[in-house]
Coordinates of C-alpha atoms in Angstrom, one line a residue:
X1 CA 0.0 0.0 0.0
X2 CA 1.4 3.7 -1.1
X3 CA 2.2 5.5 2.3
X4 CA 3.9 9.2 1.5
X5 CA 4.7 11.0 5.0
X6 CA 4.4 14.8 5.6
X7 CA 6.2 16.6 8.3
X8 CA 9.2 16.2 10.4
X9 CA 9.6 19.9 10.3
X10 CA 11.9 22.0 12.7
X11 CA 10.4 25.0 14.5
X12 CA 10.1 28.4 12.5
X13 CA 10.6 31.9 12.4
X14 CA 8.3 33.2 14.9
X15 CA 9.4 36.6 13.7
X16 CA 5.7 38.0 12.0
X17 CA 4.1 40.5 13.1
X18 CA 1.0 39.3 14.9
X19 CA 2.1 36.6 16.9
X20 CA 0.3 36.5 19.9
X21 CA 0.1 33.5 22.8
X22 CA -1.8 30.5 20.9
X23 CA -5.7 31.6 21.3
X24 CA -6.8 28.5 19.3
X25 CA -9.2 25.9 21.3
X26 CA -7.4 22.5 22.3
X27 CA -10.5 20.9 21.3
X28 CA -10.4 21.0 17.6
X29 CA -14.2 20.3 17.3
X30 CA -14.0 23.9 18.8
X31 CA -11.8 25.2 16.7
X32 CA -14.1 24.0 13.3
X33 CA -17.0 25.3 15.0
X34 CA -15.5 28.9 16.0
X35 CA -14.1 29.1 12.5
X36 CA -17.2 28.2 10.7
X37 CA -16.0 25.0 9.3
X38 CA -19.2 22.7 11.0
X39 CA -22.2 22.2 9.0
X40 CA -23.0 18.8 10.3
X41 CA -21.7 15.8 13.1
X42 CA -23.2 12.7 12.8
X43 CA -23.2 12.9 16.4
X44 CA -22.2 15.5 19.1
X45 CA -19.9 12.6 21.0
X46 CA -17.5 13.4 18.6
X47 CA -16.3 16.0 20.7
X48 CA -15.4 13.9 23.8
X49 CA -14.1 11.2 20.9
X50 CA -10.8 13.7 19.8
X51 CA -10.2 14.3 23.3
X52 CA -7.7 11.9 22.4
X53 CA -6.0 11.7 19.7
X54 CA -7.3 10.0 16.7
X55 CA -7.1 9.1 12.8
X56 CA -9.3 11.5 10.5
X57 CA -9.9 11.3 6.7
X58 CA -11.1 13.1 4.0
X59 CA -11.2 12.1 0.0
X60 CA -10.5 13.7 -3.1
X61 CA -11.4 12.6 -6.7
X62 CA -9.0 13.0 -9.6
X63 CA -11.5 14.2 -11.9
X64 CA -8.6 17.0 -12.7
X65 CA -5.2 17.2 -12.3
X66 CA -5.1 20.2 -9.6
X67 CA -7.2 20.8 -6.6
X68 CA -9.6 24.0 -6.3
X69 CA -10.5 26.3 -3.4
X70 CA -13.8 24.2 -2.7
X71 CA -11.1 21.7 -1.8
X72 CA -8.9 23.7 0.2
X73 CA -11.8 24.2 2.4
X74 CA -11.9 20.7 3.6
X75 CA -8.2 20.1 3.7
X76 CA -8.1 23.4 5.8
X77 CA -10.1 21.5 8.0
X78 CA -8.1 18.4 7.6
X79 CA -5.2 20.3 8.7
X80 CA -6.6 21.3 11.9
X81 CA -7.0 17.8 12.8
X82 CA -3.5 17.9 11.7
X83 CA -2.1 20.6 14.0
X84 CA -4.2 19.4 17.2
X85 CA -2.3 15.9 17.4
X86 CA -4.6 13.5 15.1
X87 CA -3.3 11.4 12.3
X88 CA -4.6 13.1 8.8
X89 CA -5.1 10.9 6.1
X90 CA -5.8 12.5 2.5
X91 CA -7.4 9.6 0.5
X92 CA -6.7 9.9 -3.5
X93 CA -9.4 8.5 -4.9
X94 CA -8.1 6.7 -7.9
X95 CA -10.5 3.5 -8.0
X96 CA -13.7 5.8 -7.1
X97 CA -12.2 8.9 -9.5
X98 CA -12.9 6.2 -12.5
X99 CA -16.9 6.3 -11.7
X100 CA -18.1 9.8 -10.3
X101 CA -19.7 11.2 -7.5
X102 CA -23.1 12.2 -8.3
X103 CA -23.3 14.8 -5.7
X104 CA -24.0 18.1 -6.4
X105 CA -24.4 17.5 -10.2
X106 CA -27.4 17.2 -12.5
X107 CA -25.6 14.9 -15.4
X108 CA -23.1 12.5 -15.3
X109 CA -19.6 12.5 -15.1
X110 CA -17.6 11.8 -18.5
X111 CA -15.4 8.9 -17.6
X112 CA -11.7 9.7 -17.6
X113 CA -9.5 7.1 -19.7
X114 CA -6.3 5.6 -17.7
X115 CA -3.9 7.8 -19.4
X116 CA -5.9 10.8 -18.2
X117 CA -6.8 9.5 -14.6
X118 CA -3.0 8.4 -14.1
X119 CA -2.4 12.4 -14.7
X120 CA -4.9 13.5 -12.8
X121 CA -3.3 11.2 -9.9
X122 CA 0.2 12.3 -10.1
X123 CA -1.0 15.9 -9.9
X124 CA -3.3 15.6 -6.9
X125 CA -1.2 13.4 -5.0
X126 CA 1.7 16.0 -5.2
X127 CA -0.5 19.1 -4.6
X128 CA -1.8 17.1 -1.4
X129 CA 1.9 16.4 0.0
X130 CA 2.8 19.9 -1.1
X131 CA -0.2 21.3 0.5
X132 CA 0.2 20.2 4.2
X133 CA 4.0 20.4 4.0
X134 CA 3.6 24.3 3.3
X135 CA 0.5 24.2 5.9
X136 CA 2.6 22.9 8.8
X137 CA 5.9 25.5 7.8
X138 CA 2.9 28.2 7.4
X139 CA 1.1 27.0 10.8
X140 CA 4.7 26.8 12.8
X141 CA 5.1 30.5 11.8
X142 CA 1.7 31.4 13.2
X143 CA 0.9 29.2 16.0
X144 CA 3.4 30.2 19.5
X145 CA 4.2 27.2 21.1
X146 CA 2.9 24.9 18.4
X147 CA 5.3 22.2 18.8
X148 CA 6.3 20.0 15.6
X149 CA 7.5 17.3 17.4
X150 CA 3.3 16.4 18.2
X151 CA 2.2 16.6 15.0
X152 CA 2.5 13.0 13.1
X153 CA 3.5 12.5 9.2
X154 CA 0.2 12.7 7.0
X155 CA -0.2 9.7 5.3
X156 CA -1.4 10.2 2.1
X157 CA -3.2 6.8 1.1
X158 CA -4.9 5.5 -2.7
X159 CA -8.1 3.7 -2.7
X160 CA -7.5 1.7 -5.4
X161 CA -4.7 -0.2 -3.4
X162 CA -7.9 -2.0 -1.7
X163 CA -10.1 -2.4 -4.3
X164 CA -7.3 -4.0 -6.7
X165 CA -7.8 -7.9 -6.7
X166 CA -11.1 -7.2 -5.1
X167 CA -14.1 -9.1 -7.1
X168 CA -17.4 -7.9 -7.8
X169 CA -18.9 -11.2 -5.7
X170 CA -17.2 -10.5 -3.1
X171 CA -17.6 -6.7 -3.2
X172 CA -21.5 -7.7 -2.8
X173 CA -21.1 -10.5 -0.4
X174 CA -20.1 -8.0 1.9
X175 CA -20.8 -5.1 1.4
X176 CA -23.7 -5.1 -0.8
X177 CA -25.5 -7.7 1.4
X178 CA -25.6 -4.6 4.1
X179 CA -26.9 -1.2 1.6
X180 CA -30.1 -1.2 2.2
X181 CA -31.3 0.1 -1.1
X182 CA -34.4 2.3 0.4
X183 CA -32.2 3.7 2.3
X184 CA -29.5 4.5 -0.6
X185 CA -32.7 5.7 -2.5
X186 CA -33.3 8.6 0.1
X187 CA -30.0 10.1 -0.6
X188 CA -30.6 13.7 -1.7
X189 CA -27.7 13.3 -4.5
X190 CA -30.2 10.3 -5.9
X191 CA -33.4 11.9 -5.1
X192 CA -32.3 14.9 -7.0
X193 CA -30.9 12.6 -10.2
X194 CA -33.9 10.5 -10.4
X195 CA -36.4 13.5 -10.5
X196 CA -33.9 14.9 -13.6
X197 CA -34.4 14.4 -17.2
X198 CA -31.2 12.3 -17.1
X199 CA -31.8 10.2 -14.4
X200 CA -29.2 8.1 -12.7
X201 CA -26.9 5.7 -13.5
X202 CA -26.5 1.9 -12.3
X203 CA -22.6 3.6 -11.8
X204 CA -23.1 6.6 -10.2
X205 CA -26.0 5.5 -7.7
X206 CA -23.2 2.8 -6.6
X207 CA -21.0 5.1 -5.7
X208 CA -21.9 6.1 -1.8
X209 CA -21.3 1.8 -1.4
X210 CA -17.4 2.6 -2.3
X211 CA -17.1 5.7 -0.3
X212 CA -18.8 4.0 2.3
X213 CA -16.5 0.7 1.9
X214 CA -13.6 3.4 2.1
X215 CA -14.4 4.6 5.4
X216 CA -15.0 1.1 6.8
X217 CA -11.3 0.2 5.1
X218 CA -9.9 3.2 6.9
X219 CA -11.8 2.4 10.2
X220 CA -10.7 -1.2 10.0
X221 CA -7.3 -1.5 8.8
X222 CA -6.2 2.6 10.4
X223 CA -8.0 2.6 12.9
X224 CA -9.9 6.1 11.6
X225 CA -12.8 6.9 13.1
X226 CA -13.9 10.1 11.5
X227 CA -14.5 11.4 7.6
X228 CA -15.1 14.9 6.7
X229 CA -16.2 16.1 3.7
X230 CA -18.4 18.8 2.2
X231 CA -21.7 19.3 2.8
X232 CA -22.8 17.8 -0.6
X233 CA -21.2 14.4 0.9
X234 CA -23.7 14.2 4.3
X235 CA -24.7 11.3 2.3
X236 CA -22.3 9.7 1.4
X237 CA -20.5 10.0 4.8
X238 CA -23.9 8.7 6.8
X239 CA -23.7 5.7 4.3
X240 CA -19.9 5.1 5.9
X241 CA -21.1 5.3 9.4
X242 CA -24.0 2.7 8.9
X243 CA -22.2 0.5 6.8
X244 CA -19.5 0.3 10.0
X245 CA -21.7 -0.7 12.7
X246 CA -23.4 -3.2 10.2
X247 CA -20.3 -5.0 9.3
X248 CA -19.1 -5.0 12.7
X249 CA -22.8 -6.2 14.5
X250 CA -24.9 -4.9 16.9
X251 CA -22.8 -5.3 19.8
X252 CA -20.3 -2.0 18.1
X253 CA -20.2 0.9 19.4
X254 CA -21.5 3.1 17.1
X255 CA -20.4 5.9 17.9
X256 CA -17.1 5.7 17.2
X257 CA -17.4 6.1 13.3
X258 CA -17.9 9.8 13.3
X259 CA -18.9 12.3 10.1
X260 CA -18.6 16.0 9.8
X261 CA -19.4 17.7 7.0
X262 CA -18.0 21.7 6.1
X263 CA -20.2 24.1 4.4
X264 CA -19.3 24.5 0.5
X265 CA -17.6 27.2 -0.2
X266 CA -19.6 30.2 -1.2
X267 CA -20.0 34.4 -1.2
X268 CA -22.2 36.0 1.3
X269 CA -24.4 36.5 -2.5
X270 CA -24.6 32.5 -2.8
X271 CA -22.0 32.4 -5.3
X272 CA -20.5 28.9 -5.4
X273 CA -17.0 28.5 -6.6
X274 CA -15.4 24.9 -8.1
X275 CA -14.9 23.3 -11.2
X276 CA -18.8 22.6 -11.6
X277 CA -19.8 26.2 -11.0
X278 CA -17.2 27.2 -13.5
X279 CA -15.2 29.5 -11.8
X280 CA -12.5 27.6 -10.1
X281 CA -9.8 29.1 -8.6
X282 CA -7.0 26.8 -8.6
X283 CA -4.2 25.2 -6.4
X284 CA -1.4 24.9 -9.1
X285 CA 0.2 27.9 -10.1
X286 CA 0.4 26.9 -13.9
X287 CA -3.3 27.2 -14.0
X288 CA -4.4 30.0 -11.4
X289 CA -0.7 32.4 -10.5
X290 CA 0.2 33.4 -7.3
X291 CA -0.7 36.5 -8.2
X292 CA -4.4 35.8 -8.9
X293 CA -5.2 33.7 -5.9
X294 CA -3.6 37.4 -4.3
X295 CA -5.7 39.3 -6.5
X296 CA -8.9 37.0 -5.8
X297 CA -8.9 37.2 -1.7
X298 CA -8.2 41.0 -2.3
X299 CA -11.1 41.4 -3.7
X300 CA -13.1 39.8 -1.0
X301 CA -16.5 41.4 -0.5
X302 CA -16.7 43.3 3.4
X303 CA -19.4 41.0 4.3
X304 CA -17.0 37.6 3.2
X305 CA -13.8 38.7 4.5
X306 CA -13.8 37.8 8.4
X307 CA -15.2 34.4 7.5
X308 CA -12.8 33.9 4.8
X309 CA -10.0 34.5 7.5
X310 CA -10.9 32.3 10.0
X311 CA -11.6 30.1 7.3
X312 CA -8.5 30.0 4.7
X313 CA -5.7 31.2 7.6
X314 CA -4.5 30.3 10.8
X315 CA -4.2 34.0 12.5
X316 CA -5.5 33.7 16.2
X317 CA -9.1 34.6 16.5
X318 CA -8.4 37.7 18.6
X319 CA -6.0 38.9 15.4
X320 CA -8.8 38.6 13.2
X321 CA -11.4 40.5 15.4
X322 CA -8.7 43.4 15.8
X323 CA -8.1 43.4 11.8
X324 CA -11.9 43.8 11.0
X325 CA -12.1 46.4 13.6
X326 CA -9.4 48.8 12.0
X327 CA -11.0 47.4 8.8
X328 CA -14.6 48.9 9.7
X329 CA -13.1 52.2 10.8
X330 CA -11.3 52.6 7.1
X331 CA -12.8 49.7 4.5
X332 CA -11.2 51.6 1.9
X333 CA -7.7 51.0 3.1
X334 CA -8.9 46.9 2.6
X335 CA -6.7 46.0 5.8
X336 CA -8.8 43.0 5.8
X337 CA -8.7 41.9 2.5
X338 CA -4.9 42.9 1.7
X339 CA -4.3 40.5 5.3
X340 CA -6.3 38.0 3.5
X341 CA -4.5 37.7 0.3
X342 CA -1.3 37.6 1.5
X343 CA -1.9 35.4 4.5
X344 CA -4.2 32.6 1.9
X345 CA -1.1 33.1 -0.8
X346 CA 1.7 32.3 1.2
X347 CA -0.6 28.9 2.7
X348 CA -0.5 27.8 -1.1
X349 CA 2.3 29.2 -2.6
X350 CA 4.8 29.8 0.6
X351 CA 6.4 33.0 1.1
X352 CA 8.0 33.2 -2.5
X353 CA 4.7 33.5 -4.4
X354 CA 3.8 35.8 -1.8
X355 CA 6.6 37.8 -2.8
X356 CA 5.7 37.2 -6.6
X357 CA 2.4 37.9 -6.2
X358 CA 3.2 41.5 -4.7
X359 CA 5.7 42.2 -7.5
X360 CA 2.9 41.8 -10.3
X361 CA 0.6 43.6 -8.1
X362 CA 2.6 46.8 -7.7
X363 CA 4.1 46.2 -11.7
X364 CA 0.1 46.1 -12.6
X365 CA -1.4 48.9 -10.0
X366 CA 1.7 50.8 -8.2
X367 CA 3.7 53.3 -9.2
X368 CA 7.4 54.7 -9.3
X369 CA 7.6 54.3 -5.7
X370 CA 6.1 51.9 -4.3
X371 CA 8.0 50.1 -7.1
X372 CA 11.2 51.5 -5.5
X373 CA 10.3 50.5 -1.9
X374 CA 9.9 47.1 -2.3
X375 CA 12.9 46.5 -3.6
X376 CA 12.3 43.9 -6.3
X377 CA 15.3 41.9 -7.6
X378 CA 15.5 40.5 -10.9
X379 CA 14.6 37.2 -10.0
X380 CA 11.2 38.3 -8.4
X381 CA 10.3 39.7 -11.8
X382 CA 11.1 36.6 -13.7
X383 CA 9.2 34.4 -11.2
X384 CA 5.8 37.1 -11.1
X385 CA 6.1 36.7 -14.5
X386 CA 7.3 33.7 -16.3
X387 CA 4.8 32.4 -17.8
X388 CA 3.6 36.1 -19.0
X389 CA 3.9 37.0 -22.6
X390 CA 3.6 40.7 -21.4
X391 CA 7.3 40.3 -20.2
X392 CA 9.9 40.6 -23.5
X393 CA 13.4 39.5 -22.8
X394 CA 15.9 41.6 -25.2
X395 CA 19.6 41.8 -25.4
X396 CA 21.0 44.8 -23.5
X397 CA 23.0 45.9 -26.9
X398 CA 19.6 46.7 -28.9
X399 CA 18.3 48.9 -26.1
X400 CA 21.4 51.2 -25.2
X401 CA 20.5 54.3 -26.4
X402 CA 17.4 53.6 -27.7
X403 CA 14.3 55.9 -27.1
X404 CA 11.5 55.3 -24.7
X405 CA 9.1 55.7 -27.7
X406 CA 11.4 53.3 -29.5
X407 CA 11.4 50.6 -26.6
X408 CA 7.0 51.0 -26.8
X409 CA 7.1 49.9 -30.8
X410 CA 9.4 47.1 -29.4
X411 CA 7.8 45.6 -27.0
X412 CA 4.4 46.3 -28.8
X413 CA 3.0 49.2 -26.4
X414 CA 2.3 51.2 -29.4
X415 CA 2.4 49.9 -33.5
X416 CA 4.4 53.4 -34.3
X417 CA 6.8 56.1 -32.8
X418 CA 4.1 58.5 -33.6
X419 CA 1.6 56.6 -31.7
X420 CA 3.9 56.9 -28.9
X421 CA 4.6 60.3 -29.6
X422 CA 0.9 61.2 -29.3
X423 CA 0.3 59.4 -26.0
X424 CA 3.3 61.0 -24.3
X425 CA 2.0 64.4 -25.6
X426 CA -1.6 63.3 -24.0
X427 CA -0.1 62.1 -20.8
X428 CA -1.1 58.4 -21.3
X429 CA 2.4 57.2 -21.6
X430 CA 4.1 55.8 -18.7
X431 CA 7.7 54.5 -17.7
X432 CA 8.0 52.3 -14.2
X433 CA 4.6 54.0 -13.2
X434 CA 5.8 57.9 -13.9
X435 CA 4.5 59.9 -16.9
X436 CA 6.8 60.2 -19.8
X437 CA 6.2 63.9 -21.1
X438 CA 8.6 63.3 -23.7
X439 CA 9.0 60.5 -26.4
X440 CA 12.4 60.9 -27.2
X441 CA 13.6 60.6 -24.0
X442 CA 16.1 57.9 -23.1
X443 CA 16.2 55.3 -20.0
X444 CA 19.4 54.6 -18.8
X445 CA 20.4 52.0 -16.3
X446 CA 23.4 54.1 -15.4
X447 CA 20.9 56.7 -14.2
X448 CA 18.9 54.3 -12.2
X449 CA 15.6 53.9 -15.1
X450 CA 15.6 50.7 -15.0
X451 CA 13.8 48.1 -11.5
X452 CA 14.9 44.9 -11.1
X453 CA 18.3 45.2 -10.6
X454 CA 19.1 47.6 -13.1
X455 CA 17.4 45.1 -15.5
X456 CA 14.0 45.8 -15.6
X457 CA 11.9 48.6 -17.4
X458 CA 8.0 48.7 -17.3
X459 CA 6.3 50.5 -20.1
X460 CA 2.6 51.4 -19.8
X461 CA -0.2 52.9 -22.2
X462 CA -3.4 54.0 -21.1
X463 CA -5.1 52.3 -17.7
X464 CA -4.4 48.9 -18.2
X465 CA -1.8 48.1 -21.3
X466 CA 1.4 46.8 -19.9
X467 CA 4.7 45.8 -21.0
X468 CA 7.7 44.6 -19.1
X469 CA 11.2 44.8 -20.8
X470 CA 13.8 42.5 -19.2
X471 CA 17.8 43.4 -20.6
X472 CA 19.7 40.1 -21.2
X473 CA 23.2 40.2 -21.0
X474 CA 24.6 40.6 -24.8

């Protein structure tokens, strides 16, 4: 069976800002709850259960090769388990990934051929190890007294490994033999497919029997006695529990198969985000930067931001009051919000995409000097914006000397030197965020035009037309 461990970190910088003495609840049932991550418990002696510590499990389905912020929220929760002593256990779903999980959808999922799954594996499986490793460094730098040596590995487990060399007889002599199927019928993922034009699928209306044979795999051979999971999987979850105390009689205790399921993530307006709403926001850079998970969370409405912050960081609860208190006496500084982005950034991306992510900001809405006193090298702007065509490398020997009209034709700020010409004349021209009055003027890197290093000059036209020129050695 795959095992990959997470953690074994030493203790961090504890040099932040807003470090106070640790103000989270040792109970970590109280810590969802304060932080708005409980929709659900299958039963309130859950509370007493992680007392002690525990194992805890939540699944994700490769149905695409990066995670999404609907999945952060439950692996934010995962991690608190995490942080409070309990073994975490990320489940891959690689074996139930192949069918599809009719919650929360209306049709049925396209099935994914190997080649395609296999991908999809490899890419949530690393996002998932990445994930808590940068959690725990990020929650070492937040948390006083937090102490790494408590917190075990996270074992990041596939659920194929059980269900290879597992046959279909025997997958319905014993688990199948306990689904009651009125009961499987009343699930609000079937009841909602069944009154659809499409209906449901022999497939799909399986599927709560293999997340429910998960769970009882997990309680069994793991010893984990609690799934989480979003509030679309209440179902799903309940079908774990029961199957559990069937399978191990009456005389179980039933209570110690626990669910909890977190409220989907959504806007104060209703607004749902993931890859079904069509708007996800996602955990791999190469498909959602650094720079717009930042410029996402800073746009956070007032009325989302203090749940978004208990919700997507780890600042003390106290903090957060105090931040939307100064936020409330100026909301248009967005105190909150800039908090927010930078806090949920460095949680997925660590402190370098922070660090990108404010390079492109200031490049894209700053000026001269705020541009100045940040202090960007040359290898922040290469990593803000690598994968930008904005930014044009050129050879330091065909810019020496040339005009800053000339540099705008080059880097395709303006088709013609005239064009530049009339901007500069109308004030629309700009050079590192100051006006250019006059076309023919010259940048020099002796003279300190250029950010970056010396290397970089950033030419804008109008509000929002950039262009970045990065000098190469010749």
């Amino acid at each position: 069976m795959l095992r990959r461990a997470v953690g074994g970190y030493k203790r961090g910088s504890f040099s932040q800002l807003w470090l106070h003495r640790r103000c989270i609840h040792t109970n970590v049932i109280d810590t969802l709850r304060a932080r708005h991550f409980v929709q659900a418990v299958t039963s309130e002696a859950i509370t007493k259960r992680v007392e002690t510590p525990i194992a805890v499990y939540c699944g994700v389905d490769p149905t695409a090769s990066s995670l999404h912020l609907g999945n952060m929220v439950t692996l934010m929760g995962l991690l608190h388990f995490s942080l409070a002593g309990h073994q975490a256990i990320p489940l891959v779903g690689n074996a139930t990934g192949s069918i599809g999980d009719p919650s929360g959808r209306n049709t049925e999922r396209i099935a994914l051929d190997h080649k395609e799954l296999a991908k999809n594996v490899a890419g949530i499986e690393a996002q998932l190890i990445r994930f808590f490793d940068r959690g725990t460094q990020y929650a070492l730098s937040r948390i006083p007294n937090l102490d790494p040596s408590s917190l075990k590995p996270v074992r990041v487990l596939h659920n194929a490994d059980w269900y290879t060399g597992l046959g279909v007889l025997d997958f319905l002599g014993t688990v199948g033999r306990h689904a009651r199927v009125g009961t499987m019928m009343a699930r609000d993922s079937v009841k909602s497919r069944l009154q659809s034009v499409h209906g449901i699928s022999f497939t799909e209306f399986s599927y709560q029997l293999l997340q429910a044979y998960d769970f009882w795999h997990l309680y069994h051979f793991h010893k984990c006695h609690v799934q989480i999971g979003g509030s679309d999987q209440w179902g799903n979850i309940t079908a774990g529990t029961d199957l559990i105390h069937r399978m191990h009689g009456p005389q179980s205790d039933k209570s110690e198969a626990f669910g909890l399921t977190i409220p989907l993530l959504t806007t104060a307006s209703g607004e749902k985000f993931g890859k079904s709403a069509g708007n996800a926001i996602w955990l791999d850079e190469t498909r959602t930067s650094p720079f717009d998970i930042y410029q996402f969370f800073v746009k956070t409405a007032d009325s989302d931001v203090e749940r978004f912050l208990k919700m997507f960081t780890l600042l003390p609860l106290p903090r957060i009051a105090q931040i939307i208190d100064e936020h409330a006496r100026a909301p248009h500084s967005f105190i909150a919000q800039k908090l927010l982005a930078t806090e949920v950034t460095e949680l997925i991306h660590g402190p370098q995409g922070v660090q990108q992510a404010l390079c492109a900001t200031q490049v894209l809405f700053g000026n001269r000097q705020t541009l100045e006193e940040h202090k960007f090298t040359s290898d922040d702007f290469d990593a803000a914006f690598r994968c930008d065509q904005r930014m044009v490398k050129v050879a330091s020997a065909n810019v020496v000397g040339k005009s800053v009209a000339d540099i705008a034709v080059l880097l395709g700020s303006c088709k013609s030197k005239s064009e530049a010409t009339r901007l500069a004349k109308g004030g629309g021209l700009y050079w590192n965020g100051s006006v250019v009055v006059d076309s023919k003027w010259v940048p020099s890197v002796e003279k300190g035009d250029f950010v970056g290093d010396g290397t970089v000059g950033i030419v804008r036209t109008g509000k929002t037309n950039y262009r970045l020129l990065k000098l190469l050695d010749s």
